[in-house]
Amino acid sequence: MSAPGISGIAYALPAHRRDLSELAALGQLESDPSLLAQFGFDGVHVAEEETPYSLATTAATTMLSEQRVPPESIDLLLYCGTSSLAFAPHGGTADAACLLASTRRFQYPATRLQYDLGLERASTIALDQLACTSLFAAVRLARATIAVGEARRVLCVSAEFFPECAGREAIFNCTSDAGCAVLVDGGAQRNRIVASAEITKGYYWDADALRNEIVASYFPTAKHVIDETLRRAGWSPNDVTWVIPHNVSVRSWEILLGLAGVPRARLWDRNVSRIGHTLAGDNFINLRDAIDDGSIRPGDRLLLFSYGYGAHWTALAVEA
Amino acid sequence: MPESRSILITGATGLLGRSVLQRLLAADARLRAVVLVRDSSSCASIADTANVHGRVTLVEGDLRSAGLCLTSETLAMIRRQVSAIIHLAASTSFSNTLEDARVVNTTGTLHLLELARECRGFERFAYVSTAFVAGRRTGVITEELASPSAGWVNAYEQSKYEAELFVCREAADWTILRPATVVCDDRNGAVSQLNAVHRALRLYRAGLVAMMPGINGSTLDVVTTEFVADAIARLALRDDARGKIVHLCAGEGALPLGELLDMTYACWARDSEWRRRGIARPPLVDLATYALFERSIEEVGDASIKRLTRSLSHFVPQLALPKVFDTTTARALLGDGAPPVRDFWLPMLQRLFVDGHATLGTPRAA
Ligand SMILES: NC(=O)c1ccc[n+]([C@@H]2O[C@H](COP(=O)([O-])OP(=O)(O)OC[C@H]3O[C@@H](n4cnc5c(N)ncnc54)[C@H](OP(=O)(O)O)[C@@H]3O)[C@@H](O)[C@H]2O)c1
């Protein structure tokens, strides 16, 4: 069997976009907008009518139809996202606590998505608590499941948003609401997953208490995960054609690339200003856009890296 | 040198000066010492030495003023009796502004040189400098006057360099002794005074620093108080050290940075509580990447991480400016070199982080 690969990606962003000055005027930024602009941000997409579930559904439906994938061919659905917020409209979260106290807590987005998409044969697993690395974890799990012959086709769907009260900045990163769907296929012609690595450091679970330590640990651990991924792929840093980032501050990427020994010009950073960061899997959103805009050619070697607050570091090596 | 002579020593309340004075007095029973201190009431140990030997005279003064703030009687006594000066006093903080560093280290040395010129029968001005007058230069650093072209990492280095120029120009008979950074008392690793290296190690151990400047070939040249104080005491007044610049450095025995980090993190990892935290060993980065990191901390860090990072910025860039201190002159004069860093680095870590350091005095930067 050929190595599992990513045979389709689609994403959905809320229709409404707010630029930095609007966000600042609404009190949704902690930092000076000019500093965030220096870090590469310009604005974010904010769900008004959409719910996380609607974004997930749109992304998954689009992906299945674009790739002409019969829903019944999906063996496994991996859903990433906070289930108690999945159906909350308008960024409203007031209902979340009541929901947990009732049998409505069992109204899970993963199972509903399986039904709504017509994934008749798909078993369903939900992933949570991995912050921005959730979709990576789903893709890794999909790859492993395919590798042991338990599935041929796995649909990974992720949707997250920031409740209205949360503001739009997470540690100097402007964050969009989004949904993203990734199809991992045992027989993919492109985007073969060559290697992956991940590290969880439980010591940093209380991110607020250890903020300075986390800032310090981010870079060395990220370098370690990237080095390890490249080592497993048998690539040198210079072999990487594109780094497909999570859309955090471009400044932090420049530092990380310096550490990893990958030239700055290899960073595909076009979506940092357009979308900003998302909890839903901006690397995969970027991968889709980089393929669409012709940046990526078959055979290119791609490095995807993301960090999940709380604290997880993860990377994938993908051959386009 | 005359049969019964007096030396003037500065910096005798400091880490090295204390030890140098003891060794000088122990080595020569006829030696008398005039000891310049800023505050004699806080110099109990030196006063004790005076009682025991009756050969030590404390004089209160300050390098920052011409005439060192000494009374005219004291000045007259010095002019009459002192035939050599061993100058160790310095403002050793790496974070000083150039103005603050110069006022003690450069101008202060000039004031002392002026006094030396006034001493009858004056023979030797021994200046304790630093190996890091080499500043940003890389490669083999010879035991010669440095050229200023490469610049310096901090104002301390520059002010000491400028003082060296004055010493060579103004003193008729001089010796310049350039120690590397002292990290522990002796090969057993005891640390009696904390400095910037120890504070940096603490920050790395606490997982508060993301990276370390350094490149392939970078080494850490550090030494023990025992070696440096012994060498200063032996060489400061020796005839064959006249006009010599002497590196009191590990030289070839300096430890490559990679190996040093391996040893350090392996030592810390023996503590299972520390190991469980998963604190990552910092990658070595070039100066451009480190500068970007510093800038980013200035932009996004909270007050405490900014303070910590700034405290490192005053000296860690040296680690990415690889240099090997040539110790040919030192070896020829001493007959031996400094102990290799490998011999005392682990014991030092052990004393500092495993045994604790309840006996440590007030931290000083050096
Ligand atoms: N320790 C090292 O790692 C190291 C390495 C290379 C070179 N050195 C050089 O070795 C020498 C001694 O270093 P150290 O580590 O022993 O220094 P230290 O512990 O910091 O002591 C500094 C000494 O200088 C005196 N001093 C400071 N300002 C003075 C002033 N304005 N007037 C008179 N005295 C003043 C201090 O007196 P108070 O007690 O009144 O403060 C103290 O005795 C210095 O020249 C330093 O540059 C040291």
XYZ file of C-alpha atoms and ligand atoms in Angstrom:
734
model
C 0.000 0.000 0.000
C 1.377 3.494 -0.855
C 1.944 5.867 2.061
C -1.142 7.725 3.244
C -1.469 11.242 1.933
C -3.683 14.287 2.013
C -5.974 14.019 -0.978
C -8.259 16.931 -0.256
C -8.516 20.052 1.872
C -11.304 22.608 2.131
C -12.020 25.303 4.617
C -14.710 27.751 5.594
C -14.273 31.207 7.055
C -17.054 33.343 8.472
C -18.295 35.964 6.049
C -17.526 38.873 8.328
C -13.991 40.244 8.559
C -12.739 42.831 11.003
C -9.508 44.672 10.463
C -7.094 45.603 13.238
C -8.499 49.084 13.748
C -12.063 47.740 14.083
C -10.880 45.087 16.517
C -9.018 47.718 18.544
C -12.063 50.002 18.585
C -14.186 47.096 19.868
C -11.661 46.395 22.640
C -10.877 42.973 21.185
C -7.100 43.372 21.121
C -4.704 43.411 24.047
C -1.738 44.839 22.143
C -1.223 47.943 20.134
C -2.565 47.313 16.600
C 0.615 48.752 15.106
C 2.665 46.079 16.888
C 0.330 43.360 15.601
C 0.661 44.849 12.117
C 4.460 44.564 12.461
C 3.943 40.901 13.283
C 2.139 40.475 9.966
C -1.520 40.678 11.008
C -4.133 42.729 9.234
C -7.517 41.378 10.324
C -9.536 38.302 11.180
C -12.760 36.544 10.262
C -15.361 36.603 12.994
C -18.401 34.341 13.129
C -21.621 36.320 13.354
C -24.220 34.106 11.725
C -22.039 30.992 11.624
C -21.528 28.390 14.336
C -18.473 26.162 14.635
C -20.662 23.332 13.435
C -21.828 25.228 10.364
C -18.213 26.074 9.507
C -17.237 22.415 9.932
C -20.120 21.270 7.758
C -19.385 23.791 5.029
C -15.712 22.823 4.954
C -16.422 19.085 4.888
C -19.210 19.329 2.296
C -17.034 21.459 0.040
C -14.152 19.067 0.344
C -16.236 15.971 -0.436
C -17.817 17.568 -3.460
C -14.595 19.083 -4.816
C -12.852 15.741 -4.566
C -15.937 13.845 -5.758
C -15.650 11.563 -2.755
C -18.718 9.432 -2.095
C -19.633 9.963 1.574
C -20.060 6.261 2.097
C -16.419 5.678 1.148
C -15.269 7.348 4.363
C -14.228 4.777 6.970
C -13.530 7.094 9.856
C -14.551 10.602 10.868
C -12.223 12.429 13.218
C -13.789 15.579 14.622
C -11.766 18.248 16.430
C -13.359 21.050 18.372
C -14.962 22.027 21.642
C -18.242 20.192 21.591
C -20.029 22.385 24.115
C -19.535 25.395 21.843
C -20.199 23.672 18.535
C -23.781 24.792 18.012
C -23.523 28.203 19.683
C -24.546 30.938 17.247
C -23.258 34.529 17.058
C -20.350 33.740 19.236
C -22.851 33.249 22.049
C -21.595 30.990 24.819
C -23.941 31.832 27.667
C -25.725 28.558 27.030
C -22.638 26.388 27.439
C -22.917 25.751 31.187
C -26.663 24.885 31.050
C -25.909 22.583 28.178
C -23.457 20.575 30.242
C -26.050 20.239 33.001
C -28.609 18.635 30.732
C -28.864 15.683 28.381
C -28.184 18.175 25.577
C -24.561 17.635 26.418
C -24.849 14.409 24.469
C -25.770 16.286 21.298
C -22.362 15.868 19.808
C -21.195 17.632 16.657
C -19.160 14.605 15.572
C -22.126 12.265 15.411
C -24.364 14.901 13.872
C -21.755 15.569 11.199
C -21.556 11.871 10.410
C -25.301 11.934 9.804
C -25.512 15.264 8.002
C -22.719 14.345 5.595
C -24.103 10.881 4.970
C -20.978 9.104 6.162
C -22.911 5.888 6.562
C -19.956 3.615 7.165
C -17.795 5.945 9.162
C -16.996 5.288 12.770
C -16.479 8.499 14.697
C -13.870 9.768 17.089
C -13.650 13.270 18.583
C -10.443 14.954 19.635
C -10.173 17.797 22.107
C -7.688 19.513 24.453
C -4.917 19.808 21.894
C -5.562 23.459 21.054
C -4.084 24.458 17.719
C -2.541 21.038 17.139
C -5.865 19.149 17.069
C -6.085 18.799 13.309
C -2.464 17.625 13.201
C -3.345 14.955 15.753
C -6.322 13.905 13.644
C -4.150 13.630 10.531
C -1.539 11.618 12.437
C -4.203 9.320 13.809
C -5.693 8.945 10.337
C -2.303 8.047 8.919
C -1.697 5.478 11.653
C -5.154 3.947 11.240
C -4.648 3.640 7.504
C -1.153 2.239 7.992
C -2.460 -0.641 10.135
C -5.175 -1.376 7.586
C -8.159 -0.346 9.698
C -9.282 2.327 7.250
C -8.534 3.503 3.747
C -10.102 6.909 3.884
C -10.367 9.172 6.906
C -12.121 12.507 7.058
C -10.630 14.912 9.594
C -12.742 17.929 10.414
C -11.913 20.771 12.732
C -13.903 23.820 13.764
C -13.200 26.306 16.512
C -14.122 29.805 17.351
C -13.485 32.415 19.963
C -16.526 33.343 22.003
C -17.444 37.016 21.747
C -16.181 37.712 25.263
C -12.723 36.317 24.497
C -11.396 39.070 22.272
C -9.416 38.290 19.161
C -5.861 38.169 20.352
C -4.159 35.150 21.823
C -0.615 35.903 23.008
C 0.124 38.501 20.353
C -1.613 36.511 17.626
C -4.820 37.636 15.947
C -7.208 34.760 15.600
C -9.994 33.937 13.130
C -12.890 31.563 13.516
C -12.724 28.800 10.922
C -13.616 25.273 9.923
C -11.320 22.974 7.995
C -11.677 19.491 6.493
C -8.777 17.269 5.484
C -9.119 13.961 3.677
C -6.420 11.431 4.436
C -6.374 8.670 1.897
C -4.468 5.422 1.720
C -4.190 5.804 -2.031
C -3.485 9.535 -2.285
C -1.604 10.582 -5.412
C -0.267 13.750 -3.800
C 0.759 15.113 -0.429
C 2.223 11.906 0.916
C 2.780 12.141 4.663
C 6.417 11.207 5.033
C 7.018 11.740 8.731
C 5.666 13.350 11.840
C 6.793 14.153 15.359
C 5.109 15.613 18.378
C 5.865 16.492 21.958
C 3.523 17.218 24.815
C 4.995 18.882 27.894
C 2.540 18.467 30.702
C 4.553 20.725 32.998
C 3.168 23.677 31.074
C -0.480 22.687 31.496
C -1.200 25.835 33.525
C -0.307 28.178 30.739
C -1.243 31.344 32.588
C 0.958 30.555 35.565
C 3.963 29.610 33.441
C 3.706 32.143 30.684
C 7.368 33.191 30.732
C 8.533 29.593 30.855
C 6.299 28.788 27.907
C 7.697 31.682 25.888
C 11.162 30.298 26.622
C 10.306 26.667 25.932
C 8.459 27.387 22.685
C 11.527 27.825 20.494
C 13.850 25.045 21.670
C 11.037 22.518 21.719
C 9.780 23.645 18.314
C 13.288 23.271 16.926
C 13.529 19.832 18.453
C 10.249 18.692 16.908
C 11.196 20.119 13.513
C 14.664 18.526 13.642
C 13.123 15.200 14.596
C 10.530 15.366 11.813
C 13.204 16.163 9.245
C 15.390 13.386 10.594
C 12.555 10.862 10.293
C 11.827 12.084 6.772
C 15.512 11.828 5.866
C 15.541 15.498 4.816
C 17.975 18.253 5.652
C 16.622 21.728 6.520
C 17.712 22.896 3.106
C 15.620 20.187 1.426
C 12.429 21.884 2.608
C 10.765 23.649 -0.321
C 8.092 25.356 1.769
C 7.394 25.770 5.419
C 3.628 25.823 5.755
C 3.140 27.614 9.054
C 0.512 28.116 11.652
C -0.293 31.783 11.199
C 1.303 33.176 14.305
C 3.498 36.259 14.385
C 5.873 36.343 11.419
C 8.543 37.566 13.841
C 8.331 34.324 15.808
C 8.575 32.380 12.564
C 11.697 34.258 11.567
C 13.304 33.280 14.854
C 12.211 29.665 14.525
C 13.456 29.413 10.942
C 16.790 30.812 12.119
C 16.943 28.057 14.717
C 15.860 25.341 12.327
C 18.262 26.447 9.619
C 15.562 26.890 6.978
C 15.866 30.033 4.834
C 13.282 32.754 5.530
C 12.224 32.804 1.863
C 10.787 29.286 2.238
C 8.056 30.461 4.620
C 4.661 30.531 2.907
C 3.259 33.366 4.966
C 0.639 34.887 2.701
C -2.293 34.079 4.976
C -0.951 35.674 8.143
C -2.343 39.039 7.119
C -5.464 37.727 5.361
C -6.675 35.224 7.966
C -4.381 35.324 10.946
C -4.165 32.387 13.264
C -6.987 29.873 13.727
C -7.487 27.168 16.293
C -8.978 25.046 13.543
C -5.827 24.225 11.615
C -4.334 27.150 9.732
C -1.470 25.020 8.377
C -3.951 22.992 6.339
C -5.805 26.105 5.224
C -2.448 27.452 4.068
C -1.562 24.186 2.366
C -4.742 24.391 0.343
C -4.110 28.009 -0.652
C -0.452 27.378 -1.457
C -1.499 24.550 -3.791
C -4.194 26.725 -5.383
C -1.888 29.685 -6.005
C 0.661 27.456 -7.716
C 3.361 27.878 -5.061
C 3.548 24.144 -4.499
C 4.536 21.773 -7.248
C 4.412 17.976 -7.191
C 7.436 16.580 -5.411
C 7.983 19.681 -3.279
C 8.969 18.945 0.293
C 6.706 20.622 2.786
C 7.183 21.123 6.483
C 4.108 21.872 8.572
C 4.620 22.908 12.190
C 2.179 23.987 14.842
C 2.090 24.641 18.555
C -0.908 24.133 20.789
C -1.076 26.184 23.959
C -1.260 23.852 26.879
C 1.353 22.534 25.619
C 1.894 20.563 22.422
C 4.421 20.900 19.618
C 3.872 19.002 16.378
C 5.187 18.809 12.824
C 4.534 16.909 9.618
C 6.748 16.317 6.605
C 4.659 16.096 3.446
C 5.803 15.400 -0.100
C 3.529 17.324 -2.466
C 62.569 45.466 44.455
C 63.787 46.841 47.833
C 64.275 44.493 50.759
C 61.281 45.694 52.796
C 58.714 47.161 50.555
C 55.121 48.310 50.603
C 52.669 47.593 47.905
C 49.384 49.369 47.373
C 46.589 47.002 46.536
C 43.097 47.959 45.357
C 40.023 45.752 45.202
C 41.087 43.702 48.239
C 37.498 43.400 49.434
C 36.560 41.725 46.148
C 36.566 38.096 45.124
C 40.074 38.047 43.673
C 41.645 40.842 45.699
C 40.948 39.086 49.016
C 42.752 35.995 47.890
C 45.608 37.844 46.206
C 46.351 39.848 49.341
C 46.377 36.746 51.533
C 48.732 34.976 49.153
C 51.102 37.930 48.848
C 51.359 38.292 52.617
C 51.804 34.570 53.087
C 54.465 34.344 50.405
C 56.670 37.169 51.654
C 56.936 37.743 55.403
C 58.590 41.132 54.827
C 55.901 42.480 52.562
C 53.801 45.374 53.839
C 50.525 46.278 52.168
C 48.622 49.521 51.960
C 45.090 48.482 51.141
C 42.744 50.953 49.468
C 39.148 50.359 50.564
C 36.053 52.423 50.171
C 34.686 51.687 53.615
C 37.023 50.374 56.283
C 34.180 49.600 58.680
C 33.021 46.835 56.357
C 36.482 45.313 56.001
C 36.628 43.193 59.132
C 38.500 40.350 57.486
C 41.221 42.632 56.155
C 41.485 44.336 59.538
C 41.918 40.901 61.100
C 44.692 40.198 58.665
C 46.245 43.485 59.798
C 46.053 42.453 63.439
C 47.569 39.098 62.782
C 50.378 40.316 60.640
C 50.676 43.974 61.569
C 51.735 44.499 57.990
C 48.510 45.813 56.535
C 47.428 49.442 56.550
C 43.885 50.180 55.490
C 43.335 53.488 53.763
C 39.915 54.775 52.854
C 39.554 56.145 49.377
C 37.770 55.990 46.080
C 39.196 55.551 42.615
C 36.667 57.888 41.091
C 38.372 61.046 42.298
C 41.782 62.409 41.425
C 43.848 61.851 44.535
C 41.535 58.928 45.318
C 39.835 60.982 48.075
C 42.851 60.240 50.279
C 43.975 62.636 52.969
C 47.201 64.511 52.343
C 48.888 62.516 55.133
C 47.898 59.271 53.530
C 49.031 60.454 50.130
C 52.375 61.468 51.589
C 52.720 58.071 53.278
C 51.972 56.282 50.014
C 54.401 58.423 48.048
C 57.105 57.572 50.576
C 56.495 53.881 51.061
C 54.821 52.328 48.061
C 57.007 50.834 45.386
C 54.369 48.799 43.543
C 50.650 48.905 42.935
C 48.514 45.857 42.295
C 45.312 47.219 40.899
C 42.307 44.918 41.059
C 39.490 47.291 41.945
C 36.892 47.672 39.256
C 33.262 48.161 38.636
C 32.587 44.636 37.417
C 28.954 44.898 36.413
C 28.350 44.044 32.760
C 25.266 46.215 32.635
C 26.995 49.498 33.436
C 26.712 52.378 31.034
C 29.991 53.296 29.381
C 30.120 56.442 31.470
C 29.718 54.520 34.744
C 32.200 51.842 33.738
C 34.789 54.381 32.625
C 34.605 56.480 35.748
C 35.917 53.605 37.887
C 37.733 51.359 35.459
C 39.401 53.801 33.106
C 39.582 57.133 34.879
C 40.078 55.349 38.208
C 43.087 53.534 36.765
C 44.421 56.833 35.449
C 44.134 58.337 38.930
C 46.114 55.445 40.304
C 48.749 55.818 37.576
C 49.105 59.479 38.522
C 49.705 58.477 42.112
C 52.230 55.848 41.002
C 54.220 58.514 39.167
C 54.470 60.471 42.418
C 55.820 57.528 44.434
C 59.510 57.633 45.122
C 61.335 54.546 43.868
C 58.221 53.243 42.218
C 58.818 50.035 40.349
C 55.786 48.125 39.177
C 52.207 48.829 38.191
C 50.398 45.477 37.970
C 47.029 45.867 36.390
C 44.420 43.129 36.625
C 42.474 43.481 33.419
C 40.207 40.913 31.734
C 40.682 38.511 28.853
C 37.527 40.021 27.398
C 39.199 43.279 26.449
C 39.329 41.262 23.217
C 35.673 42.238 22.871
C 34.105 41.110 19.633
C 37.290 39.767 18.112
C 37.296 36.089 17.222
C 39.998 33.486 16.631
C 43.244 33.235 18.548
C 43.662 36.135 20.964
C 47.319 36.786 21.665
C 48.864 38.193 24.813
C 49.297 41.618 23.275
C 47.468 44.919 23.312
C 44.167 44.462 21.514
C 43.082 46.504 18.564
C 39.800 48.293 19.194
C 38.459 47.702 15.690
C 36.025 44.893 16.451
C 34.230 46.705 19.280
C 33.028 45.243 22.567
C 30.060 43.336 23.909
C 29.649 45.620 26.922
C 30.977 48.787 28.484
C 32.925 46.840 31.109
C 35.107 45.276 28.421
C 35.661 48.586 26.703
C 36.533 50.453 29.902
C 39.050 47.761 30.873
C 40.568 47.916 27.381
C 40.947 51.668 27.661
C 42.578 51.238 31.058
C 45.125 48.853 29.534
C 46.098 51.546 27.031
C 46.655 54.006 29.866
C 48.718 51.508 31.834
C 51.040 50.813 28.898
C 51.347 54.487 28.102
C 51.686 55.966 31.579
C 53.533 53.370 33.654
C 57.264 52.982 33.248
C 57.143 49.382 34.435
C 53.958 47.426 34.107
C 52.435 43.982 33.981
C 48.937 43.302 32.724
C 47.179 40.182 33.935
C 44.068 39.177 32.057
C 41.896 36.573 33.765
C 39.037 34.789 32.054
C 35.772 34.627 34.015
C 36.059 33.098 37.456
C 33.280 30.583 38.184
C 34.378 28.847 41.364
C 36.929 28.911 44.118
C 38.933 25.842 43.171
C 38.753 22.428 41.525
C 36.273 21.296 44.176
C 33.743 23.650 42.688
C 32.807 25.722 45.745
C 31.305 29.065 44.791
C 31.837 31.860 47.266
C 30.580 34.701 45.096
C 27.830 34.582 42.512
C 28.377 36.324 39.223
C 26.703 36.709 35.852
C 27.593 33.172 34.762
C 25.873 31.641 37.781
C 22.847 33.839 37.349
C 22.635 32.863 33.678
C 22.860 29.186 34.608
C 20.004 29.633 37.046
C 17.837 31.193 34.370
C 18.578 28.389 31.919
C 17.888 25.812 34.597
C 14.579 27.460 35.392
C 13.656 27.151 31.716
C 13.378 30.898 31.310
C 15.719 31.339 28.371
C 14.895 30.097 24.890
C 18.281 30.009 23.256
C 21.965 30.649 23.655
C 24.195 32.537 21.280
C 26.945 30.291 20.033
C 28.296 28.645 16.946
C 30.345 25.625 16.127
C 33.728 26.192 17.646
C 32.491 28.419 20.477
C 34.050 27.576 23.803
C 33.588 28.801 27.340
C 36.824 29.948 28.934
C 36.403 30.044 32.700
C 38.842 29.679 35.564
C 39.025 29.222 39.324
C 39.795 31.880 41.934
C 42.603 29.673 43.176
C 44.382 29.661 39.827
C 43.886 33.359 39.099
C 44.727 34.653 42.578
C 47.767 32.418 42.763
C 48.961 33.579 39.341
C 48.423 37.259 40.168
C 50.270 36.902 43.474
C 53.151 35.118 41.769
C 53.474 37.343 38.716
C 52.442 40.835 39.746
C 55.831 41.822 41.098
C 58.112 39.475 39.219
C 60.918 40.974 37.179
C 60.423 38.649 34.233
C 56.777 39.707 33.982
C 57.784 43.305 33.222
C 56.068 44.646 30.120
C 54.161 41.397 29.661
C 50.489 40.830 29.056
C 49.517 37.503 30.545
C 46.354 35.513 29.864
C 45.115 33.812 33.027
C 42.763 31.671 31.014
C 41.926 28.043 30.401
C 43.089 28.551 26.811
C 43.140 25.145 25.142
C 41.424 23.759 28.242
C 38.269 25.797 27.585
C 35.181 23.682 27.059
C 33.319 23.597 23.721
C 29.862 25.026 24.267
C 28.071 21.922 23.015
C 29.946 19.702 25.436
C 29.404 22.170 28.243
C 25.644 22.154 27.634
C 25.611 18.358 27.452
C 27.379 18.148 30.809
C 25.207 20.814 32.368
C 21.843 19.441 31.267
C 22.903 15.869 32.082
C 23.824 17.034 35.574
C 20.496 18.799 36.064
C 18.625 15.805 34.667
C 19.881 13.689 37.544
C 17.260 15.533 39.566
C 14.070 13.683 38.656
C 11.850 16.631 39.639
C 13.723 18.870 37.234
C 13.766 16.210 34.514
C 9.979 15.786 34.651
C 9.495 19.384 33.600
C 10.958 18.624 30.202
C 12.923 21.864 30.110
C 14.573 21.926 26.726
C 18.269 22.393 26.218
C 18.641 25.755 24.477
C 19.720 25.639 20.856
C 22.874 27.529 19.926
C 22.037 30.369 17.586
C 23.892 33.005 15.636
C 23.863 36.574 16.864
C 21.303 37.726 14.297
C 18.755 35.152 15.483
C 19.506 35.949 19.103
C 19.032 39.654 18.428
C 15.665 38.919 16.823
C 14.684 36.942 19.894
C 15.771 39.785 22.202
C 13.782 42.228 20.132
C 10.750 40.036 20.286
C 11.006 39.770 24.087
C 11.225 43.562 24.255
C 8.037 43.730 22.210
C 5.962 41.020 23.813
C 7.563 40.025 27.101
C 6.317 40.984 30.520
C 8.493 43.083 32.804
C 10.207 40.129 34.463
C 11.195 38.267 31.291
C 12.422 41.511 29.780
C 14.597 42.097 32.814
C 15.969 38.551 32.703
C 16.701 38.694 29.007
C 18.395 42.091 29.284
C 20.576 40.787 32.097
C 21.901 38.121 29.736
C 22.270 40.423 26.766
C 25.181 42.177 28.440
C 27.458 39.193 28.084
C 26.032 36.082 26.386
C 26.767 37.429 22.878
C 30.435 36.675 23.718
C 29.516 33.002 23.328
C 28.867 33.488 19.630
C 32.229 35.195 19.112
C 34.476 32.159 19.308
C 37.954 32.856 20.539
C 40.838 30.913 21.960
C 43.046 32.748 24.427
C 46.691 32.080 23.757
C 48.413 31.316 27.055
C 52.012 30.932 25.893
C 53.370 33.735 28.092
C 51.338 32.596 31.098
C 52.617 29.037 30.780
C 56.194 30.185 30.341
C 56.020 32.368 33.445
C 53.978 30.051 35.646
C 55.428 26.783 34.434
C 51.924 25.408 34.102
C 48.500 26.305 32.744
C 45.075 26.777 34.269
C 43.113 23.672 35.212
C 40.983 22.495 32.289
C 37.361 23.603 32.608
C 36.310 19.956 32.400
C 37.925 19.411 35.823
C 35.785 21.837 37.799
C 32.630 22.551 35.783
C 30.697 19.553 37.077
C 31.789 19.991 40.713
C 30.775 23.640 40.404
C 27.313 22.703 39.122
C 27.013 20.132 41.852
C 27.827 22.693 44.554
C 25.620 25.339 43.045
C 22.510 23.371 42.199
C 22.604 20.142 44.121
C 24.219 21.020 47.432
C 22.680 24.508 47.467
C 24.643 27.593 48.276
C 23.646 28.719 51.735
C 27.146 29.976 52.362
C 27.191 32.362 49.445
C 27.795 36.009 50.030
C 26.102 38.897 48.316
C 25.883 38.382 44.575
C 28.131 40.605 42.478
C 28.331 40.801 38.738
C 31.766 40.018 37.362
N 35.998 37.753 38.898
C 36.134 37.540 37.611
O 35.524 36.654 37.023
C 37.082 38.409 36.823
C 37.413 38.009 35.521
C 38.258 38.794 34.761
C 38.794 39.939 35.294
N 38.451 40.299 36.562
C 39.067 41.542 37.084
O 39.647 41.234 38.318
C 39.515 42.327 39.202
C 38.890 41.850 40.483
O 37.643 41.267 40.175
P 36.680 40.692 41.312
O 35.821 39.701 40.710
O 37.481 40.348 42.491
O 35.835 42.006 41.580
P 34.708 42.240 42.670
O 34.529 41.054 43.510
O 33.542 42.807 41.943
O 35.329 43.390 43.558
C 35.540 44.671 43.058
C 36.473 45.384 43.976
O 36.687 46.694 43.462
C 36.427 47.635 44.501
N 35.922 48.883 43.951
C 34.876 49.042 43.122
N 34.702 50.336 42.859
C 35.665 51.013 43.517
C 35.999 52.379 43.636
N 35.297 53.314 43.013
N 37.038 52.704 44.413
C 37.758 51.773 45.057
N 37.486 50.463 44.990
C 36.447 50.091 44.230
C 35.393 46.955 45.361
O 35.347 47.555 46.611
P 34.012 47.595 47.529
O 34.127 46.421 48.439
O 34.084 48.882 48.207
O 32.844 47.491 46.584
C 35.937 45.550 45.393
O 36.988 45.438 46.284
C 38.717 43.364 38.479
O 39.574 44.322 37.944
C 38.044 42.613 37.368
O 37.852 43.448 36.242
C 37.630 39.570 37.332
